[in-house]
XYZ file of C-alpha atoms in Angstrom:
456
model
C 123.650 99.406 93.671
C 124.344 99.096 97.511
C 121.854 97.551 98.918
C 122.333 94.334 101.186
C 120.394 91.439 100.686
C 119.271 89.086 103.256
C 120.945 85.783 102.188
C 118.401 83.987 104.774
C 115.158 85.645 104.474
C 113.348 82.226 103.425
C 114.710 79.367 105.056
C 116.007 77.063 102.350
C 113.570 73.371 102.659
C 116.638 71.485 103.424
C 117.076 72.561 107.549
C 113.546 72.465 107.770
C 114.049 69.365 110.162
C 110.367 66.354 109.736
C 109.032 67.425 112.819
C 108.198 70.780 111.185
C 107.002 69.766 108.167
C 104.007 68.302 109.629
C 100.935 70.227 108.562
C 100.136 72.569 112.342
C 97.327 74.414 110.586
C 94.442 72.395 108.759
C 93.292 75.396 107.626
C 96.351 77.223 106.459
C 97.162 74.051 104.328
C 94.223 74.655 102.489
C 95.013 77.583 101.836
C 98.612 76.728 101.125
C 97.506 74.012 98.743
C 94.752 76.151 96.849
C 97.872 78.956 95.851
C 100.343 75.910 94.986
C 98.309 74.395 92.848
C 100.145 76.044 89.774
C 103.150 74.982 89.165
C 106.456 76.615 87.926
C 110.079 76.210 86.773
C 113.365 76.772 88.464
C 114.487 79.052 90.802
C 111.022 80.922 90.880
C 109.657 76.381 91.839
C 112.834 76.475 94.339
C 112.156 79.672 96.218
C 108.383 79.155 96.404
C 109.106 75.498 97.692
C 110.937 76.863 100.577
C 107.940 79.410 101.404
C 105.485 76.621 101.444
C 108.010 74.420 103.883
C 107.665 77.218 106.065
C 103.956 77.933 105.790
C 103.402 74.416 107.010
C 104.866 74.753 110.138
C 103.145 78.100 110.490
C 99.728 78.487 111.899
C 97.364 81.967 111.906
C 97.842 84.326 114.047
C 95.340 84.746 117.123
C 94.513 87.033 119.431
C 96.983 85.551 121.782
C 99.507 86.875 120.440
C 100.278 90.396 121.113
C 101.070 91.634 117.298
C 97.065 90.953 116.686
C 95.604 90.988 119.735
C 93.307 93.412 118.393
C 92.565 91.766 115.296
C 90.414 88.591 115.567
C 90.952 86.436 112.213
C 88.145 84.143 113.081
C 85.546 85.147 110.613
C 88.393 84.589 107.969
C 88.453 80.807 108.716
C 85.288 80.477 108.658
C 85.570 81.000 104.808
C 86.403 78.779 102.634
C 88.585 80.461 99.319
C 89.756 79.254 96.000
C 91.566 80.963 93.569
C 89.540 82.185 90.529
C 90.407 80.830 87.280
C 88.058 83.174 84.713
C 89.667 85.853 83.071
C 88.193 89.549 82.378
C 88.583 91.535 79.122
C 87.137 94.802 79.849
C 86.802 95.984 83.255
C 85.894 99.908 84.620
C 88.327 101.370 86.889
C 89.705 104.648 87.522
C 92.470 105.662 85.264
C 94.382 108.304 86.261
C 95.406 110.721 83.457
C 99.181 111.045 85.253
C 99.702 107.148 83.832
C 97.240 106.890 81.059
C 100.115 105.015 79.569
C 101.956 103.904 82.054
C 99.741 101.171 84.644
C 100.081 97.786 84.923
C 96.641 95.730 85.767
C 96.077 92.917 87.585
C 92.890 91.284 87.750
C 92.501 88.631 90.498
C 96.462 88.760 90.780
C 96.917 87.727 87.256
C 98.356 90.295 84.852
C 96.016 91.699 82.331
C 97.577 92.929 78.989
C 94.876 94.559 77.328
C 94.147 96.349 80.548
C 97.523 97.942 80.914
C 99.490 100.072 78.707
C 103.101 100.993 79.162
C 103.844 102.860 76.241
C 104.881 106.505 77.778
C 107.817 105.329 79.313
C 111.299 106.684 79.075
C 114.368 104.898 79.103
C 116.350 103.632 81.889
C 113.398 101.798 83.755
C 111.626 98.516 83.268
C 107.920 97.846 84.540
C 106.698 94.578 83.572
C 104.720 91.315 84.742
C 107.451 89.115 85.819
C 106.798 87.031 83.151
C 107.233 89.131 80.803
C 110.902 90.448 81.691
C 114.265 88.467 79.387
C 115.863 85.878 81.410
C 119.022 88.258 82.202
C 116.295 90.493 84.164
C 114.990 87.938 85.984
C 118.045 86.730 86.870
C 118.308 90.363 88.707
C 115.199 90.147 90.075
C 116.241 86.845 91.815
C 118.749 88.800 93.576
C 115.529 90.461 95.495
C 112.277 88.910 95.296
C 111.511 87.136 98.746
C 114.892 88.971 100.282
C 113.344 91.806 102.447
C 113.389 91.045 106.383
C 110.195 89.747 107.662
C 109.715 86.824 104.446
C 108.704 84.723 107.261
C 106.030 85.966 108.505
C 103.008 83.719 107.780
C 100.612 85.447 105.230
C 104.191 87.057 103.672
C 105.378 83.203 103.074
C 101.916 82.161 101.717
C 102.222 84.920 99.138
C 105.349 84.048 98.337
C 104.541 80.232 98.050
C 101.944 80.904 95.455
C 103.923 83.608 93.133
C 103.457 82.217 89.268
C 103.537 86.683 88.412
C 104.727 89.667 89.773
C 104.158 93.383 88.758
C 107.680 94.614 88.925
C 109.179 98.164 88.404
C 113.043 98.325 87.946
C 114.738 102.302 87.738
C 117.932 101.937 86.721
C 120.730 103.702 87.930
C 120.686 107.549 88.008
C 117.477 107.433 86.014
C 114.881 110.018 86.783
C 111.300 109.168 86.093
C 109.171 111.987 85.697
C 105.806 109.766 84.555
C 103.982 108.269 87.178
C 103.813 104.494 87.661
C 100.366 103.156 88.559
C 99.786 99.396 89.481
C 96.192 98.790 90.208
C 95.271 95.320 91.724
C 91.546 94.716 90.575
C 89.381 91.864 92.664
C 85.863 90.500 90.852
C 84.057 88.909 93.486
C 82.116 86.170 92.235
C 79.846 83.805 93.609
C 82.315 81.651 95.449
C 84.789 83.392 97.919
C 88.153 83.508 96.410
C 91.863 84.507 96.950
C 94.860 86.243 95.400
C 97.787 87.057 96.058
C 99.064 90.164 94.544
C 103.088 90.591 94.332
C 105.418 93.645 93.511
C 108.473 94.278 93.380
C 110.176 98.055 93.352
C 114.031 97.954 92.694
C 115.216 102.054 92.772
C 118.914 102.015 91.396
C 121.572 104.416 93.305
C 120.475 107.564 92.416
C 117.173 107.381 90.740
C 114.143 108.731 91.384
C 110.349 107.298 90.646
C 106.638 108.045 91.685
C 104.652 105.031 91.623
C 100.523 104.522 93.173
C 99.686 100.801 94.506
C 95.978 100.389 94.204
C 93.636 97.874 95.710
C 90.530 98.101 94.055
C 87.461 96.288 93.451
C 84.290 95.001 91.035
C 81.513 93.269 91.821
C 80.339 90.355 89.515
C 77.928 88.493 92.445
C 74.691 88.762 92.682
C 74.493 90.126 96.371
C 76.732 91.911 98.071
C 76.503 88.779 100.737
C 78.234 87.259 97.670
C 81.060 89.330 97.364
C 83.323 87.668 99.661
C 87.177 87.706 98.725
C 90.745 87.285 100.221
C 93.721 90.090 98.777
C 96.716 88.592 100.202
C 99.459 91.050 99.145
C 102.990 91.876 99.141
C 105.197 94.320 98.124
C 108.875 95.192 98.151
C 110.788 98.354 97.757
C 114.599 98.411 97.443
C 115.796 102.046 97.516
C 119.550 102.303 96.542
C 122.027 104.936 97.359
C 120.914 108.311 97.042
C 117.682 107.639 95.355
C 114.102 108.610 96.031
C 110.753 106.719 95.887
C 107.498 108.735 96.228
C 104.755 105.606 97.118
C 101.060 106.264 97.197
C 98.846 102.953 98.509
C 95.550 102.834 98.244
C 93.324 100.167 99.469
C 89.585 100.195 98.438
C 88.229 96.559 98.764
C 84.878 95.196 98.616
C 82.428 95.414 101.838
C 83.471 91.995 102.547
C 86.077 91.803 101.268
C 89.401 90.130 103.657
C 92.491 92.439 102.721
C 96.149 91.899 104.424
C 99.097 93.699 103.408
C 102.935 93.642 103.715
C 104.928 96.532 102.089
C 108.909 96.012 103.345
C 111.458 98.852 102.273
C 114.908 98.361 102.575
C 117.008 102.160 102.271
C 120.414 102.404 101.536
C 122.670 105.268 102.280
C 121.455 108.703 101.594
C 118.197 107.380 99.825
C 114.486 108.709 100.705
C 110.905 107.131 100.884
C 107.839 108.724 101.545
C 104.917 106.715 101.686
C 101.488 107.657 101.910
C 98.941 104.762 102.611
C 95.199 105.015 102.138
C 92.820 102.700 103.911
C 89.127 102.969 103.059
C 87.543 99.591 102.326
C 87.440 95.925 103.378
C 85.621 94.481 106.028
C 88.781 93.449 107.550
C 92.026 95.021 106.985
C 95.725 94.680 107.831
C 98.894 96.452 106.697
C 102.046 95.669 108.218
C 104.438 98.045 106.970
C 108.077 97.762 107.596
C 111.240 99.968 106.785
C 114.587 98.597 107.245
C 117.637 101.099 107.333
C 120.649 99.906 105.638
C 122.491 103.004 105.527
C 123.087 106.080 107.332
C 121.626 109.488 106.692
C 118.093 108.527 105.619
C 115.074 110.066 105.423
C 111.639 108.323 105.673
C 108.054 109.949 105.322
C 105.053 107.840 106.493
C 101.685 109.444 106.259
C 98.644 107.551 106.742
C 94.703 107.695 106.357
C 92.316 105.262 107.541
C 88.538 105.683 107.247
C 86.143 103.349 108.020
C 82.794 102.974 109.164
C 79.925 100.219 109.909
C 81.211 96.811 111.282
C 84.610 97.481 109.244
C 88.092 96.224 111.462
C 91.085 98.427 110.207
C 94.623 97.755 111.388
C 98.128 99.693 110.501
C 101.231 98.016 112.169
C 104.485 99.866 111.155
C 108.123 99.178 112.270
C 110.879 101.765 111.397
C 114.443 99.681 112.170
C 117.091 102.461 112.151
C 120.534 101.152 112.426
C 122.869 103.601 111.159
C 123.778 107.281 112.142
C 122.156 110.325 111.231
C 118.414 108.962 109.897
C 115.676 111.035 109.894
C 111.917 109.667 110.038
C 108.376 111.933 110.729
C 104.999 109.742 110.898
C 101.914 111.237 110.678
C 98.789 108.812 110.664
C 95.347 109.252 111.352
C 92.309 107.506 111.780
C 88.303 108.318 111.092
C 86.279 106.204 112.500
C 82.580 105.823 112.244
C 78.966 103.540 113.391
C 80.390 100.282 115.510
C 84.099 100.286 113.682
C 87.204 99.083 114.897
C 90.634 100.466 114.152
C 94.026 99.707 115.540
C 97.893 101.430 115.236
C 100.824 100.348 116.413
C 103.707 101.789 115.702
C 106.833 101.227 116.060
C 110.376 103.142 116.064
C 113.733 101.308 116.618
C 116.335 103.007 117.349
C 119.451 100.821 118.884
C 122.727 102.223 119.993
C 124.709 102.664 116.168
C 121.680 104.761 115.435
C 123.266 108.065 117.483
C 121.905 111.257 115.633
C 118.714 109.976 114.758
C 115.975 112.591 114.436
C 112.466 110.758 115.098
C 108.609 112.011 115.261
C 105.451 110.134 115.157
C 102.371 111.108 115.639
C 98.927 109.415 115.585
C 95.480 111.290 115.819
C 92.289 109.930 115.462
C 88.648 111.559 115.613
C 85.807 109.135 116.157
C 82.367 109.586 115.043
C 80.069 107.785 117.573
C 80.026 106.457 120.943
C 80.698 102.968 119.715
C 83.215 103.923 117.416
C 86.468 102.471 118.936
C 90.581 103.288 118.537
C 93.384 101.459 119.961
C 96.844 103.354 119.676
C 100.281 102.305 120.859
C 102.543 104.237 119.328
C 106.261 103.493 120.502
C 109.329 104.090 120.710
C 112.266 101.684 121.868
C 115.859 103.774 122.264
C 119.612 102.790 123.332
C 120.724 105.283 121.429
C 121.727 108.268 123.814
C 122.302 110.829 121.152
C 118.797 111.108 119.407
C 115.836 113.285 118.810
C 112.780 111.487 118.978
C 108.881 112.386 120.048
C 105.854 110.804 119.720
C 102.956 110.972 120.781
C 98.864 109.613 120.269
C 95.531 112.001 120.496
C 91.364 110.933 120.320
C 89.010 113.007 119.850
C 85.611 113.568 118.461
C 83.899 116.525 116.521
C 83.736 119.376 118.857
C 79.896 120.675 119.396
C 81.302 124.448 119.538
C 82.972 124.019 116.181
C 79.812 122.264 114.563
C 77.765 125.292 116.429
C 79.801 128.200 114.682
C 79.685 126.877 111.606
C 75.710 126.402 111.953
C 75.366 130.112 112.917
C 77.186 131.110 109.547
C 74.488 129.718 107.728
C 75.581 125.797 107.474
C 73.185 122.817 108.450
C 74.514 120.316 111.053
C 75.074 117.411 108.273
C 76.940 119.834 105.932
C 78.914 121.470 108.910
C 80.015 117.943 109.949
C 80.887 116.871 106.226
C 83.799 120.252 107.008
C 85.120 119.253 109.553
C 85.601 115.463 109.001
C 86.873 116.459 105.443
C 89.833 118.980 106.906
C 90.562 116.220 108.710
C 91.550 113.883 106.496
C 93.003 116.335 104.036
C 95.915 116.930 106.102
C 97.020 113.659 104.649
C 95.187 113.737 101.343
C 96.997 116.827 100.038
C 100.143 115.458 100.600
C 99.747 113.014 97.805
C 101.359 114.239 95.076
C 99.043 113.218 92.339
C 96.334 115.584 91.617
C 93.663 113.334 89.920
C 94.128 111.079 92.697
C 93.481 113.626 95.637
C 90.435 114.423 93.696
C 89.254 110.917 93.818
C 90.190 110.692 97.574
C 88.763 113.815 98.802
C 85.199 112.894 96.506
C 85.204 109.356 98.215
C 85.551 110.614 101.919
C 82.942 113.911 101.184
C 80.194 111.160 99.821
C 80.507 108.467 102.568
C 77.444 108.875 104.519
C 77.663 106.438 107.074
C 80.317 108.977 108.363
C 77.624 111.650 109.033
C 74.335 111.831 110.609
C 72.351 111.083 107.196
């Protein structure tokens, strides 16, 4: 398998020099101290030791910086989490028919065997809680957990401090996997506000192919809805080898309090393709930071995106496309609905530096807000030294046009109804492209019955 690992990604605890080590975040350490309180054995102990060296000489991000000046993490410190120790036996979640027998469940981000079933799989791939792999496969996935670029990055190193599990899906090498994979990430709020820290790892040997769904869902065990306050802290990493392909479907749908922040990190080797499609629908806060790192020429990347929120809710997308090799091809579609008083933010980004000649480029962000206090703030961009590339992008806001809602109403459809079309072809654009049936069903059903997004 060709793919190059990042020998560095977590700085190893013994050039972390004293003056660093000193706690800069009272907060953070909490946190930090909360995930660590479980201890394990060996190289997993080693490699989460180094994350939490970091993580202590890391503070939150703030406003002042320009990666999240949009996104105000206040109201998460104001919460104090711990990490919830009960265990669930029977839980109600959608199943989709496509992996009846092929999920993994987490609940709270610890696996949940008699929630999963992995009995429809062929041969040539392994998908497994981490603890459940032999000791000669996690000695493989050693060679990648924690590698991608970006390990540093503050919440990224927290996660990675507090791994005890993983969900991990391994194709091997020109393996083909026609069954879908489905991971779904379940949260119970309780009566306390608590964290978790979801980890996966996707390793797609050199010439393999695999369809896999990410979900972030939720239950609600508190009384109130007041109640239901809960951190998702959660990362995931994608290795795509030579010539293979990885279809990924994400969808978050947190709690209405709920505190949800996200790192997926690809790494593509030559000739392989990922398409991603990421769903954003719940949380009361939300961030996704979602990075693709070329290691190979001639590869093609697909991001679509969907973000729909509504109410007080604070959605933000940051994506980063590195291209360093010749002839890489990359088209970004993402688009944002947003209704009542909420907030949503994209950047994106598209790196394209001089060994990157023949690149071929597009992104494109549209969004369609629903009421004058509805707000959008865009920034897609592009940064080129390449001088023999093809690359556009480009940013639109809008809102429903009165002349559209009109001819609808004079073929016979009321106002709310006429709305309902228009918001729904909307979001379709990126809904059908998800290619798992039951789940575009569940999607399109979701945004048709959200009523804060029309006038009722």
């Amino acid at each position: 398998m060709s793919i190059q690992v990042s020998p560095s990604a977590i700085p190893n605890s013994n050039v972390v020099s004293l003056a660093s080590m000193l706690d800069r975040d009272d907060y953070l350490t909490g946190l930090l101290n909360q995930v660590t309180a479980t201890k394990t054995e060996g190289w997993l102990q080693e490699l989460r030791q180094s994350a939490a060296n970091w993580v202590r000489h890391s503070i939150i991000p703030t406003t002042r910086e320009e990666e999240w000046r949009f996104t105000d993490l206040s109201s998460l410190r104001k919460v104090q989490f711990n990490v919830e120790t009960r265990k669930f036996a029977s839980l109600q979640f959608d199943i989709l028919p496509e992996a009846a027998n092929s999920r993994l469940v987490f609940v709270n981000g610890v696996f949940a065997p008699e929630l999963s079933a992995v009995s429809d799989l062929p041969s040539g791939i392994v998908v497994s809680n981490l603890a459940g792999l032999s000791a000669v496969e996690q000695e493989g996935v050693r060679q990648y957990l924690a590698q991608a670029e970006g390990a540093q990055e503050v919440f990224t190193a927290l996660n990675t401090a507090g791994i005890t599990d993983a969900a991990v899906v391994w194709v091997k090498k020109n393996v083909v996997v026609e069954t879908l994979i489905h991971l779904v990430f379940v949260a119970v709020a309780g009566e306390t506000a608590t964290i978790s820290q979801p980890r996966c790892l996707v390793v797609a040997e050199s010439g393999s192919q695999v369809r896999l769904v990410e979900e972030y869902t939720n239950r609600q065990a508190a009384k109130s809805a007041e109640d239901g306050v809960y951190f998702t802290n959660a990362v995931t990493e994608i290795w795509v080898g030579d010539n293979a392909q990885v279809s990924h479907t994400r969808v978050e749908r947190e709690g209405a309090e709920a505190f949800h922040i996200g790192k997926t990190a690809i790494a593509q080797a030559r000739d392989s393709r990922y398409t991603c499609h990421a769903i954003t629908l719940g949380a009361k806060l939300s961030r996704h930071n979602l990075e693709v790192l070329q290691t190979g020429e001639q590869t093609e990347t697909t991001l679509n995106g969907l973000t729909v929120i509504s109410g007080k809710q604070l959605s933000d997308t940051h994506s980063a496309i590195a291209l360093n090799y010749p002839h890489g091809t990359t088209d970004q579609l993402h688009k944002c609905i947003v209704g009542d008083r909420a907030h949503a933010v994209f950047n994106g980004k598209v790196l394209v530096p001089k060994p990157a000649q023949l690149t071929n480029a597009a992104q494109l962000n549209r969004n369609l807000l629903l009421s004058s206090k509805a707000r959008i703030d865009t920034k897609p961009q592009l940064e080129i030294t390449a001088d023999n590339v093809k690359c556009a992008h480009g940013a639109t806001v809008s809102q429903l046009e009165d002349d559209e809602i009109f001819y609808l109403q004079s073929r016979g459809i009321d106002e709310n109804d006429a709305r309902k079309l228009l918001i729904n072809a909307f979001a379709a654009e990126v809904i059908n492209k998800i290619p798992v049936s039951s789940l575009r069903e569940i999607l399109l059903n979701t945004v048709n019955n959200l009523k804060s997004l029309t006038n009722e």
